[in-house]
Coordinates of C-alpha atoms in Angstrom, one line a residue:
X1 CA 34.1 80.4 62.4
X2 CA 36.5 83.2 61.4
X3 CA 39.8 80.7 61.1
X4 CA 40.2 76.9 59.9
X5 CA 42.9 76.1 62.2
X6 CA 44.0 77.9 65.4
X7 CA 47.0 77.1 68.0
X8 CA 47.8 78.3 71.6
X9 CA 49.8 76.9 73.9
X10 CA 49.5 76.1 77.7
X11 CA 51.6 75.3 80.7
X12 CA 49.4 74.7 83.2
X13 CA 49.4 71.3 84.7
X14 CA 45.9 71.6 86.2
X15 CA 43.3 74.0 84.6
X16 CA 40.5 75.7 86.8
X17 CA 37.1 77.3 85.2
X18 CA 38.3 80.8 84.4
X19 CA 41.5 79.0 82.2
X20 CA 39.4 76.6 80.6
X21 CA 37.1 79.7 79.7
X22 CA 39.7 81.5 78.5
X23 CA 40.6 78.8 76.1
X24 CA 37.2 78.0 75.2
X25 CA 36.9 81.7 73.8
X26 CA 40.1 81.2 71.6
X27 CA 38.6 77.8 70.4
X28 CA 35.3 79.0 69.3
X29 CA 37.1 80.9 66.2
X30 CA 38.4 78.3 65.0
X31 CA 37.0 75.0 63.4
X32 CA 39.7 72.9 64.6
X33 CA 41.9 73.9 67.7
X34 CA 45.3 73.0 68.3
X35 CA 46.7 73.4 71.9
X36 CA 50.4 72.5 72.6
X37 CA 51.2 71.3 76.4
X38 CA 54.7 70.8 77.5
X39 CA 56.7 67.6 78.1
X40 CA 57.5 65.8 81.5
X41 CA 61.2 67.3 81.0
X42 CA 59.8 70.9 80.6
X43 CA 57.8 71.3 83.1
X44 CA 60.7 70.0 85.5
X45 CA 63.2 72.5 84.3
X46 CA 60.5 75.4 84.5
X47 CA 59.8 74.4 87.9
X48 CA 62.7 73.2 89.1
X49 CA 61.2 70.1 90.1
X50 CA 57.9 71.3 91.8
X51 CA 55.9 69.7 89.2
X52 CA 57.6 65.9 89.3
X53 CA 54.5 64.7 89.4
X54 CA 53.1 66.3 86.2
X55 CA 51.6 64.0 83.9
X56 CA 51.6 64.8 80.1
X57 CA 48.9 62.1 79.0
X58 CA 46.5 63.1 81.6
X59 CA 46.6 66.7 80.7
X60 CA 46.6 65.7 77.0
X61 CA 43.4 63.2 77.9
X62 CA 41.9 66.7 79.8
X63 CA 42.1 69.2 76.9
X64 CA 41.3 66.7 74.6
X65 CA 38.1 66.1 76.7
X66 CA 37.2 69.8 75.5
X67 CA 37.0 68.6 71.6
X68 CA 40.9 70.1 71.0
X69 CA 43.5 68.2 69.7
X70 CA 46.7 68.5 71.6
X71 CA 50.1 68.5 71.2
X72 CA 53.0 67.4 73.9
X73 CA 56.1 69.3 73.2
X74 CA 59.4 68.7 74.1
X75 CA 61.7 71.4 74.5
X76 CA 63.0 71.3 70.9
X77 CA 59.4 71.9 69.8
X78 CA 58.2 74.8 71.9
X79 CA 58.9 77.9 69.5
X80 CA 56.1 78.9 67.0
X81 CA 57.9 78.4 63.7
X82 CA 58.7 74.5 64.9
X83 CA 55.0 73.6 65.9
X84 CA 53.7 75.2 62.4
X85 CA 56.2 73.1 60.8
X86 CA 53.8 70.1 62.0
X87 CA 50.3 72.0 62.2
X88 CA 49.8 74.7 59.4
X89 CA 47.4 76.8 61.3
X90 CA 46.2 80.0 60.2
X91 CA 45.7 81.2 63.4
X92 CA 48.4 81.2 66.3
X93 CA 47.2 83.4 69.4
X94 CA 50.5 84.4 71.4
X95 CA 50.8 85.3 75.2
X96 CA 53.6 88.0 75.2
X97 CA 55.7 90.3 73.0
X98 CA 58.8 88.5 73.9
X99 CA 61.3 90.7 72.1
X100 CA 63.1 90.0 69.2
X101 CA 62.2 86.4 68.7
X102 CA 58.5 87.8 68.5
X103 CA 59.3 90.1 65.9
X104 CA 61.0 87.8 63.7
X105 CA 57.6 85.5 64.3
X106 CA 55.8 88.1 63.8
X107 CA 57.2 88.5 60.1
X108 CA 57.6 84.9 59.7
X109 CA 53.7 84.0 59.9
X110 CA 52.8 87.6 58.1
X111 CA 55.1 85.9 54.7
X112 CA 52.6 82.8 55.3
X113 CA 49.8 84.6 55.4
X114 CA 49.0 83.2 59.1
X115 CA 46.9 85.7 61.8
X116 CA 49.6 86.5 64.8
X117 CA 46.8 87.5 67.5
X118 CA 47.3 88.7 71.3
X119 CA 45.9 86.6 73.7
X120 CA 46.7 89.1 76.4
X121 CA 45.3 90.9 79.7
X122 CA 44.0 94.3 79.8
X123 CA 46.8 95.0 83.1
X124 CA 49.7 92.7 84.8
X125 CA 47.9 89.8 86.1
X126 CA 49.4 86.1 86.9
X127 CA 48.1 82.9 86.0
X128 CA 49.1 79.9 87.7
X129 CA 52.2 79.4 88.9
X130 CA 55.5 80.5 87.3
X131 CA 56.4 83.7 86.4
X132 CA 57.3 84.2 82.1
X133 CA 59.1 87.9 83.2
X134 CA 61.1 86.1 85.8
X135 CA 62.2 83.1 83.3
X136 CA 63.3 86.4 81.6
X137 CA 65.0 88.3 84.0
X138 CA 67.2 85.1 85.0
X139 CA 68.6 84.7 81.9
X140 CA 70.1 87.6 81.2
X141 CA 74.0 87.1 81.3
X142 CA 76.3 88.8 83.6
X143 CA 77.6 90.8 80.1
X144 CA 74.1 92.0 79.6
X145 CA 72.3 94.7 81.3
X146 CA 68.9 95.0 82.5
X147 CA 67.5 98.7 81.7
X148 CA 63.4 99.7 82.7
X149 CA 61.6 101.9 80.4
X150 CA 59.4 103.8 82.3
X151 CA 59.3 104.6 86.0
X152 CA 55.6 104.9 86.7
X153 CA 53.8 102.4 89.0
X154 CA 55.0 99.6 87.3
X155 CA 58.6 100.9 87.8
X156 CA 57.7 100.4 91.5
X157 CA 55.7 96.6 90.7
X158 CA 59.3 95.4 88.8
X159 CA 61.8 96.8 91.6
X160 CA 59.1 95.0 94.4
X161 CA 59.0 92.2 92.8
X162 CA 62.3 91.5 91.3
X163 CA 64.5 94.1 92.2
X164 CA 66.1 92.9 95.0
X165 CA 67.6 90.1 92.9
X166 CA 68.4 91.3 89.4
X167 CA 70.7 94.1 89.3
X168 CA 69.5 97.4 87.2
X169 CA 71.7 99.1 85.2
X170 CA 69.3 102.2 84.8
X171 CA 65.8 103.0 83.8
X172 CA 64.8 105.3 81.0
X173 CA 61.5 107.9 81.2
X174 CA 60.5 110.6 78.1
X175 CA 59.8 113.1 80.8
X176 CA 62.9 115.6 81.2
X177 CA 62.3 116.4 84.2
X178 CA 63.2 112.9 85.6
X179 CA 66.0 112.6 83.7
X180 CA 68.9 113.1 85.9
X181 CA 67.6 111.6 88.8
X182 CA 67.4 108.1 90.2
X183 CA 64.5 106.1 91.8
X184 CA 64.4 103.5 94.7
X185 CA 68.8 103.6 93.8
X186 CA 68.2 103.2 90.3
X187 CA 69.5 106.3 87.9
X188 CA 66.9 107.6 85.4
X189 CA 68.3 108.7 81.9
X190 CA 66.6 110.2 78.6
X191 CA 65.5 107.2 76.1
X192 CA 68.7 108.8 73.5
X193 CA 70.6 106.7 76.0
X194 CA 69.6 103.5 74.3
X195 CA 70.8 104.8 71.4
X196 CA 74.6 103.3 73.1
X197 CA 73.5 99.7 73.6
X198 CA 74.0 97.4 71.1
X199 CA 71.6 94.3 69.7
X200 CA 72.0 91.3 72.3
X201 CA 73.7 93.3 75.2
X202 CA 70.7 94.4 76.8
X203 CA 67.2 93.2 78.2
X204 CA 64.8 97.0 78.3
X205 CA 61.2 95.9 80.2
X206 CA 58.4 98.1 79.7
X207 CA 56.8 99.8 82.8
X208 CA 54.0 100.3 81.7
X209 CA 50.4 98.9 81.1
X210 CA 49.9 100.9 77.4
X211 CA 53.9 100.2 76.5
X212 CA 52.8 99.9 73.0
X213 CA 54.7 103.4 72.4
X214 CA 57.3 102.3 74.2
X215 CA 58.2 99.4 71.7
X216 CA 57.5 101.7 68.4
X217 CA 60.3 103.8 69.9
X218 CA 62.7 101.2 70.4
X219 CA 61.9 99.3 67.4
X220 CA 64.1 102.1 65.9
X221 CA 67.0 101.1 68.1
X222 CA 69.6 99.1 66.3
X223 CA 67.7 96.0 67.3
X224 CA 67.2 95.7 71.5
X225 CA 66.0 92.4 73.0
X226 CA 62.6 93.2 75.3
X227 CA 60.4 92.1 77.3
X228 CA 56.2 93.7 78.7
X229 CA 54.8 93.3 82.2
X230 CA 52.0 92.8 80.7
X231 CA 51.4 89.0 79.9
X232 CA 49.2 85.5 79.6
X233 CA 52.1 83.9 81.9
X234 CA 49.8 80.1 80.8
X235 CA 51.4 81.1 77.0
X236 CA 54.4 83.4 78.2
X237 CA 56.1 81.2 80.3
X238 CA 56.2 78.4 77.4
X239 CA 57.4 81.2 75.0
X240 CA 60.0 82.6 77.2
X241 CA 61.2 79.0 78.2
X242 CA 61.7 78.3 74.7
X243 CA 64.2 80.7 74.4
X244 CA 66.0 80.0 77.5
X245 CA 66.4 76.4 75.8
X246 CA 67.8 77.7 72.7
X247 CA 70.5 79.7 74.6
X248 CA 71.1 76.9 76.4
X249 CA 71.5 74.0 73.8
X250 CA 73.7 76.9 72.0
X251 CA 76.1 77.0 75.2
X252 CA 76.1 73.6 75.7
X253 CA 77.2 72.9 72.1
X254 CA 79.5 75.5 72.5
X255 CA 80.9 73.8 75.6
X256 CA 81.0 70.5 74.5
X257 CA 82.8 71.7 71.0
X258 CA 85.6 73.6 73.1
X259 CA 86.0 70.3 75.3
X260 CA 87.3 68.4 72.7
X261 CA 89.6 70.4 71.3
X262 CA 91.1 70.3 74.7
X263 CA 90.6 66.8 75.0
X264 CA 92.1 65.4 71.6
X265 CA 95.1 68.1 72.7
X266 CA 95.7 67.1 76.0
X267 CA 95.5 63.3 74.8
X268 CA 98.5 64.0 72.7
X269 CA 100.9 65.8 74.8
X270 CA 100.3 63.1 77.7
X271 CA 100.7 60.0 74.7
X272 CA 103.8 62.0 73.7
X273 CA 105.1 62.6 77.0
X274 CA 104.1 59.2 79.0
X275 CA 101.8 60.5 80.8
X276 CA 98.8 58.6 82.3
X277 CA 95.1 60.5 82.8
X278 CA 91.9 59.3 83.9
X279 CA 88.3 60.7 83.1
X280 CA 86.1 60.5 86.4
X281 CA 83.0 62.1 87.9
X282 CA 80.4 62.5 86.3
X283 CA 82.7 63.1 83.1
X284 CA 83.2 59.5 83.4
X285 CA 79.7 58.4 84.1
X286 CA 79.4 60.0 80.4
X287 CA 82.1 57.6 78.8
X288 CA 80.4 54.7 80.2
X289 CA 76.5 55.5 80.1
X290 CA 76.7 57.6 76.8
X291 CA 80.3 57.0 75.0
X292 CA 80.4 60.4 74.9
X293 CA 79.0 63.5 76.7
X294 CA 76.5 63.5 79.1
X295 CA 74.0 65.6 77.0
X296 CA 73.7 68.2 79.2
X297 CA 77.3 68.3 80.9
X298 CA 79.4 71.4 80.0
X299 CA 83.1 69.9 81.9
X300 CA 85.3 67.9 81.7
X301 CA 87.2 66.2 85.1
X302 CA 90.2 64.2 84.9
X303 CA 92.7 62.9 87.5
X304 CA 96.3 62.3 87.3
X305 CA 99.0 61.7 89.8
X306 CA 101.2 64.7 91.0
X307 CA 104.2 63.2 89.9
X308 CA 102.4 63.0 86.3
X309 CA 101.2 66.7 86.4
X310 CA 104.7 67.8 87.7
X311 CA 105.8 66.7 84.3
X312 CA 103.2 68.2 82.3
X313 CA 104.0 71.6 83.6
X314 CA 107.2 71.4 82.4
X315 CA 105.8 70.0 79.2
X316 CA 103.5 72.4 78.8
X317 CA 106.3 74.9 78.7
X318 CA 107.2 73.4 74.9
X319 CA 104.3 72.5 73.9
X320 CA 101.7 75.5 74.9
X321 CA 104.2 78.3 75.2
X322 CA 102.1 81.4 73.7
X323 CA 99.7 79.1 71.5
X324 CA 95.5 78.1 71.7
X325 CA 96.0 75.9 75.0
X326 CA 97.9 77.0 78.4
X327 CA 98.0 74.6 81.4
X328 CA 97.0 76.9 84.4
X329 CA 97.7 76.5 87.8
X330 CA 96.0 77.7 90.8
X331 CA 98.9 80.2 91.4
X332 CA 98.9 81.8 88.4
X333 CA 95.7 83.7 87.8
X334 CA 97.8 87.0 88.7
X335 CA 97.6 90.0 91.0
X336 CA 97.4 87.8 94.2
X337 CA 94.1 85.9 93.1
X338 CA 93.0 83.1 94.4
X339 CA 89.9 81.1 93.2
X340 CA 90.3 77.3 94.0
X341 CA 93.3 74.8 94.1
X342 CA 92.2 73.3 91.0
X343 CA 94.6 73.7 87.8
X344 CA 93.0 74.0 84.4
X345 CA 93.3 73.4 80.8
X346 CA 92.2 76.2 78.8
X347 CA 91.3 76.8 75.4
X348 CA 92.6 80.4 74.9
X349 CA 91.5 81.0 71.1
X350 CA 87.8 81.2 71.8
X351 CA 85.8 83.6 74.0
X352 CA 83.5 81.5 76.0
X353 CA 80.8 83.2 78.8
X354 CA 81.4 81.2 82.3
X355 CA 80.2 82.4 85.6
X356 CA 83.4 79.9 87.2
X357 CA 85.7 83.0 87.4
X358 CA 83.2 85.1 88.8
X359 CA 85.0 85.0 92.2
X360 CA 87.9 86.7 91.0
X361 CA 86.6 88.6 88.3
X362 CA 88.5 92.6 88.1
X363 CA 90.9 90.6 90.2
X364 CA 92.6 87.6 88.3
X365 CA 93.9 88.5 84.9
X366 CA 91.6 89.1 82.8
X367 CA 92.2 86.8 79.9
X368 CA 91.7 84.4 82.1
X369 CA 87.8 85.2 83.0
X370 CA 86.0 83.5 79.4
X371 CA 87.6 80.5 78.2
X372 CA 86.8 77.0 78.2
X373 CA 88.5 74.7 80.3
X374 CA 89.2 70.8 81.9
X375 CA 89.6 70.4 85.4
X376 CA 92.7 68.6 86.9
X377 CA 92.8 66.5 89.8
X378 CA 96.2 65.9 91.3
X379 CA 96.3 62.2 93.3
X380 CA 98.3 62.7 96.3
X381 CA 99.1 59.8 98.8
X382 CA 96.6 59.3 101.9
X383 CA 98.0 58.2 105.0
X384 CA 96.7 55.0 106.0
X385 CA 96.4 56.9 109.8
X386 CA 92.7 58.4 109.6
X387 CA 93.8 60.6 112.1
X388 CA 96.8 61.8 111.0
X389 CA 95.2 62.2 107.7
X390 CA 92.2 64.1 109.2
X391 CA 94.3 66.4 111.3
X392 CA 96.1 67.5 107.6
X393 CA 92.7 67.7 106.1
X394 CA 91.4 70.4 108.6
X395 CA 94.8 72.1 108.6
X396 CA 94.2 72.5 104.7
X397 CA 91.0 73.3 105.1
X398 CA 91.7 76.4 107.4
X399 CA 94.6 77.4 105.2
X400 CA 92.0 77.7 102.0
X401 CA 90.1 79.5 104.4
X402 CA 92.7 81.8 104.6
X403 CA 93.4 82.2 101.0
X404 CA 89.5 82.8 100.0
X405 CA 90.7 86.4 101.9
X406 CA 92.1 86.8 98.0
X407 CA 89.1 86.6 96.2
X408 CA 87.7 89.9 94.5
X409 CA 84.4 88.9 96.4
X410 CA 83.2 86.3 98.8
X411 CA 79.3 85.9 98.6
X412 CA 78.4 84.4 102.3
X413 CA 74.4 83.7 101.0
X414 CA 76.2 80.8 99.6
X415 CA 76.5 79.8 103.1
X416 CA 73.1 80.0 104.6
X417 CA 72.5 76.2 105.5
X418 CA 76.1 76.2 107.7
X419 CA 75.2 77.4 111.5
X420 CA 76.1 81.0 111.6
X421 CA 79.0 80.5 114.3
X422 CA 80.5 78.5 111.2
X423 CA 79.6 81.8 108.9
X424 CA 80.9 84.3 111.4
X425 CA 84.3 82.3 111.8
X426 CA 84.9 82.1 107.9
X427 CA 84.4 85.6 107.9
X428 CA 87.1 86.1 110.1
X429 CA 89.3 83.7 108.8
X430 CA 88.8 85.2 105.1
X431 CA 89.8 88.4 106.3
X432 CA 92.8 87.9 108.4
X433 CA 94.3 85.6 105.1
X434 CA 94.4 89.2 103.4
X435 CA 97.7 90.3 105.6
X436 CA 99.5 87.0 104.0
X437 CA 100.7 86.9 100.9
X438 CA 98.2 84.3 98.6
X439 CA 101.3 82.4 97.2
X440 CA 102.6 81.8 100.6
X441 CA 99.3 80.6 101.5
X442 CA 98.9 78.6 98.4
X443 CA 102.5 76.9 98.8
X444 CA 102.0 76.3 102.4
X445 CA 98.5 74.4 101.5
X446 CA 100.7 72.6 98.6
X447 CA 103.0 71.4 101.4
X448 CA 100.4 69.8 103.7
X449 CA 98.9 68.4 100.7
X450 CA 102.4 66.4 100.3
X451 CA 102.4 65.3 103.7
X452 CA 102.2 61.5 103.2
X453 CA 104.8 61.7 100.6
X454 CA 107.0 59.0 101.7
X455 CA 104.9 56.7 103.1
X456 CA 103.6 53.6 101.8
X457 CA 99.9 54.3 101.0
X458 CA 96.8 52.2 98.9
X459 CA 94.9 55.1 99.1
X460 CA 94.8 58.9 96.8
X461 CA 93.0 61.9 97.8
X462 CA 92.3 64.8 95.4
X463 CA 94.0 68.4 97.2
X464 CA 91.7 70.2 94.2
X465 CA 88.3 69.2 95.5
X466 CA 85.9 71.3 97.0
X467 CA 86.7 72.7 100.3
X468 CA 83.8 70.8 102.2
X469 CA 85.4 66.9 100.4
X470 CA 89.2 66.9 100.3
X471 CA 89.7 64.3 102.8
X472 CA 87.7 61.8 100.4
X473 CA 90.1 58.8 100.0
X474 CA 90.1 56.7 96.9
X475 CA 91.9 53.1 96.5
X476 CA 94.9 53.4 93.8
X477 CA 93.8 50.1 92.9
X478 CA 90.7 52.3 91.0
X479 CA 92.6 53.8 88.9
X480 CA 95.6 51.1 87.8
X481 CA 96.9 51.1 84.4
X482 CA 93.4 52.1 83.1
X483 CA 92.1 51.2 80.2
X484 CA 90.9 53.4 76.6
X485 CA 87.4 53.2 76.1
X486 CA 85.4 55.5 73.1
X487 CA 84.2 59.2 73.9
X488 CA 83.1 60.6 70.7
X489 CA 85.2 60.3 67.8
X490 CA 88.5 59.5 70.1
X491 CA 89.2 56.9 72.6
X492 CA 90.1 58.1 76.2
X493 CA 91.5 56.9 79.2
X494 CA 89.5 56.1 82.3
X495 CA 90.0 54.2 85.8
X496 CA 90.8 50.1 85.4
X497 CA 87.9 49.5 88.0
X498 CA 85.3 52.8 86.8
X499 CA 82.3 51.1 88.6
X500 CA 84.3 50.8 92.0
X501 CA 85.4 54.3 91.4
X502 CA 82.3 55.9 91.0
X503 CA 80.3 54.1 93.9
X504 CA 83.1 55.0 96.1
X505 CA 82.4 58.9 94.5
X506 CA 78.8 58.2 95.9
X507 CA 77.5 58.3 92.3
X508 CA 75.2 55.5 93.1
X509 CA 73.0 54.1 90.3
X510 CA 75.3 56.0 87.8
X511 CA 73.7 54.2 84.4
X512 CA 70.4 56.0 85.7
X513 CA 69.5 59.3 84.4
X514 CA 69.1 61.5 87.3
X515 CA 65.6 63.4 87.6
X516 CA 64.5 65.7 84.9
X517 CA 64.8 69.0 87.0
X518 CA 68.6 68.9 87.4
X519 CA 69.5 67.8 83.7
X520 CA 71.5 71.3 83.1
X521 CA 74.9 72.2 82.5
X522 CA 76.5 73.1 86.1
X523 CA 79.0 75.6 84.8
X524 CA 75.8 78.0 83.0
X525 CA 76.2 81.7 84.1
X526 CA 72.5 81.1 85.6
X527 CA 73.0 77.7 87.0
X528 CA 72.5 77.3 91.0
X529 CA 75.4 74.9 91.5
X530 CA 77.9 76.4 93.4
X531 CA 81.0 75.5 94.4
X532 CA 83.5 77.0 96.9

C-alpha cells in the first residue's frame, strides 16, 4: 500500500460494476479508505428533487459493504479542506480541476504534505446522472461572462450541449488565423483578450481534451475562475455543488443582513408615525415556525392598509429624503418602466446582485437594479359582490397586461403551460399598451384597485400580487390590531389571527418544512421561481 489514508468522494445514489471498480482501484492504495456520500438535502438540491427517494444509510450500508468507511456529508461539509478537518488523509483523489477553489486546495494539502491526485478520464465521458459542468455553467451570475478557450471539437460538444442556454460572451483560440472570426455566432478573439477580465467576473471552459496548456496560460492571468470538459462527474458534481453552496449561504447571509436593516428601519418610522404593518407569507410562516428567518428565505413581505401607506409616502419624504433607505413605488422606476405594482423598501447603501429587476433592466433607472428590498402589500377593500369584484379583477388584470408593453423585455417561455391562444393574446395586449403612456396605465389600474372604496367591506385584497392572484380576498378580521411577536433580535408585528391568515394564503401545514429540493432562496439570480 503506497498511502495510509485515502478519500474520494461520490454522488451516486446507486453504483453499477464499472463505478464500484473504479473505486476499488483508488481503495487498493490505500490501507484505510474514506469515501464521503452526500446527505438527503444534497442530493435533492443537485437533483431538484429527482432523487426524493435517495437514502443515505443504505448507500452508507453499501460502500461500507466494500470494507470503506464512509462519510455522509451535508452541504456544509462537502469541500476538501472541511472533510480533512475530520479525516487527516494523506491521500485525497479529486474528480475535476474546478478553478480557483482547486488551486487554493491544491496548495492547501501541498503545506500538509497530503498527495492531491486526479481521478480523471482519459476524454469527456459522463457518469451517472448529473452533469458537474452544467452545475457550473448555471451559476454563473448575470454580471459574469462565460468565455470558451478553444474552438476545436469540443467548442462544438459545449455549444451542442449547453449553448442553447448559457449565453457566450466569446471564445478564445492561439491560432491567428481564427482570430477575428466567430463560430456557430460566437466571436473568436486572441487569448491577450483575457488579459481585460478581472478575478471573479468570468467563468473560461477549456475546449479541449489535453487543456493542460490551456490552464498554465491562464494561471498567469490576474486570477480567472475555470472550469475542464474533462471530468469524473461521480466526484465533480459533489465538488462543483460545494461551491454553488458557498455562494449561496454567502447570498443568503447577505440577504438576510440587508433585511434587517430595513426591517429595524421601517419598524421605527411606522412606531414614529402610527403606522400599523403586518409580516405574512411565508415571511410570516418564519416568525412563527423559526422566530426569525426561514433559513433559506432571502424577502421580506409585509401588508399594510392603503390608507397607512398613503401616509408613509409622505413620511418617507422626511425621513428617507437622499439617505440609505428610499420607499419606491411602482411608478417611479423612471423612463416609463414598469415591472410590477408592488412598492418597495430599499436599502440603497449596499450593492446587492438580484435577478428581480431583470425585467426592466437598461430600462428602469439604474440605481435601482442591485439593492435589497421589502415587499409592500397595500390592503384595499373587496366588495362583498363576487361579481362585481371579479369583473374589476379582470379589468386589472388586462390593464397590467397593457402595462407589461413597458418592460425592457418580456420572456413568453415563462408562459409555456398557459394554452397558446392565452400566449398569443398577451402578446398582443403587451404590445398595443406601448402606444399609452405607463403612468396613465399605472394610475388607471390604481383607480380600479380603489373601486370598493366606500363600501362597507369584511374583506382586503392585495392590488400588488401576482397578476395570476389579485382577486384573493382575505378577512380584515386576520389582520386586526395584531400583535408583536420576536424575529431575531427585534420584535415585529404580524396578523392577530396568523394561522387563519396563512391557511386562507393556502400555506397549508405551514410549521412543516417543505421538501428538501425547494429549500432555496426565491429571489437568487439562478433561482427558477418566477413571477410576473
Amino acid at each position: 500500500m503506497k498511502y495510509k489514508v485515502g478519500y474520494a468522494c461520490s454522488s451516486l445514489a446507486h453504483a453499477d460494476g464499472n463505478i464500484e471498480n473504479f473505486y476499488k482501484v483508488l481503495s487498493e492504495q490505500c490501507e484505510r479508505f474514506v469515501i464521503g456520500i452526500p446527505s438527503e438535502y444534497v442530493m435533492a438540491r443537485i437533483f431538484g428533487g429527482g432523487m426524493n427517494g435517495y437514502n443515505a444509510e443504505s448507500v452508507k450500508n453499501h460502500w461500507a459493504s466494500f470494507g470503506y468507511e464512509v462519510l455522509v456529508l451535508d452541504k456544509t461539509e462537502l469541500l476538501y479542506q472541511s472533510v480533512y478537518e475530520k479525516v487527516h488523509f494523506d491521500v485525497c483523489f479529486y474528480g475535476s480541476e474546478y478553478g480557483t477553489q482547486f488551486e487554493a486546495d491544491r496548495l492547501f494539502f501541498k503545506e500538509h504534505g497530503v498527495e492531491f491526485l486526479p481521478a480523471l478520464p482519459e476524454r469527456r465521458t459522463l457518469l451517472g446522472d448529473g452533469d458537474a459542468l452544467k452545475l457550473a455553467i448555471e451559476n454563473v451570475t448575470k454580471e459574469q461572462k462565460l468565455i470558451l478557450f478553444g474552438t476545436g471539437t469540443y467548442f462544438d460538444v459545449f455549444m451542442k450541449q449547453y449553448g442553447s442556454r448559457h449565453a457566450v460572451a466569446y471564445a478564445v483560440d492561439s491560432e491567428p488565423s481564427k482570430q477575428g472570426t466567430s463560430k456557430a455566432g460566437v466571436p473568436i478573439k486572441s487569448p491577450d483578450e483575457l488579459k481585460n477580465e478581472s478575478a471573479g467576473n468570468c467563468l473560461v471552459v477549456f475546449c479541449g481534451k489535453g487543456y493542460q496548456a490551456m490552464r498554465d496560460q491562464l494561471a498567469s492571468l490576474n486570477g480567472l475562475d475555470y472550469r475542464p470538459m474533462v471530468y469524473a462527474n461521480t466526484i465533480a458534481l459533489l465538488e462543483e455543488y460545494a461551491l454553488a453552496c458557498r455562494a449561496e449561504d454567502s447570498y443568503i447571509a447577505q440577504a438576510q443582513a440587508g433585511l434587517m436593516r430595513l426591517l429595524k428601519e421601517f419598524d421605527r418610522v411606522c412606531k414614529k408615525y402610527g403606522l400599523k404593518y403586518y409580516i405574512i407569507c411565508g415571511s410570516l410562516i418564519g416568525v412563527i415556525r423559526h422566530k426569525g428567518f426561514i433559513p433559506w428565505d432571502d424577502d421580506m413581505d409585509l401588508a399594510m392598509t392603503w390608507g397607512d401607506y398613503k401616509k408613509l409616502r409622505k413620511a418617507a419624504k422626511k425621513e428617507w429624503k437622499d439617505g440609505d433607505f428610499h420607499l419606491l413605488h411602482y411608478t417611479g422606476l423612471g423612463h416609463g418602466a414598469f415591472l410590477d405594482f408592488m412598492p418597495r423598501f430599499v436599502y440603497m447603501k449596499e450593492y446587492f446582485s438580484t435577478k428581480v429587476y431583470d425585467k426592466v433592466k437598461g430600462k428602469c433607472k439604474p440605481e435601482y437594479e442591485n439593492h435589497m428590498f421589502i415587499d409592500i402589500y397595500p390592503m384595499l377593500n373587496a366588495s362583498r359582490n363576487q361579481k362585481k369584484h371579479m369583473l374589476v379583477m379582470n379589468i386589472m388584470k388586462g390593464v397590467y397586461n397593457l402595462c407589461m408593453g413597458h418592460r425592457a423585455k418580456v420572456n413568453y417561455s415563462e408562459y409555456a403551460r398557459m394554452p397558446e391562444k392565452t400566449v398569443r393574446l398577451m402578446k398582443l395586449i403587451n404590445t398595443i399598451g406601448k402606444f399609452f403612456p405607463a403612468r396613465f396605465l399605472m394610475k388607471t389600474y390604481e383607480f380600479f384597485a380603489n373601486y370598493a372604496k366606500f363600501e362597507k367591506c369584511d374583506e382586503y385584497f392585495m392590488p400588488s400580487c401576482a397578476i395570476t392572484c389579485i382577486e384573493r380576498k382575505f378577512k380584515k378580521e386576520f389582520f386586526g390590531d395584531g400583535q408583536y411577536m420576536p424575529f431575531n433580535d427585534m420584535q415585529l408585528m404580524i396578523p392577530k389571527d396568523y394561522a387563519g391568515l396563512l391557511e386562507a394564503m393556502g400555506y397549508h401545514g405551514y410549521m412543516n418544512f417543505p421538501p428538501l429540493h425547494i429549500r432555496k432562496p426565491s429571489h437568487y439570480f439562478n433561482s427558477d421561481i418566477e413571477i410576473w
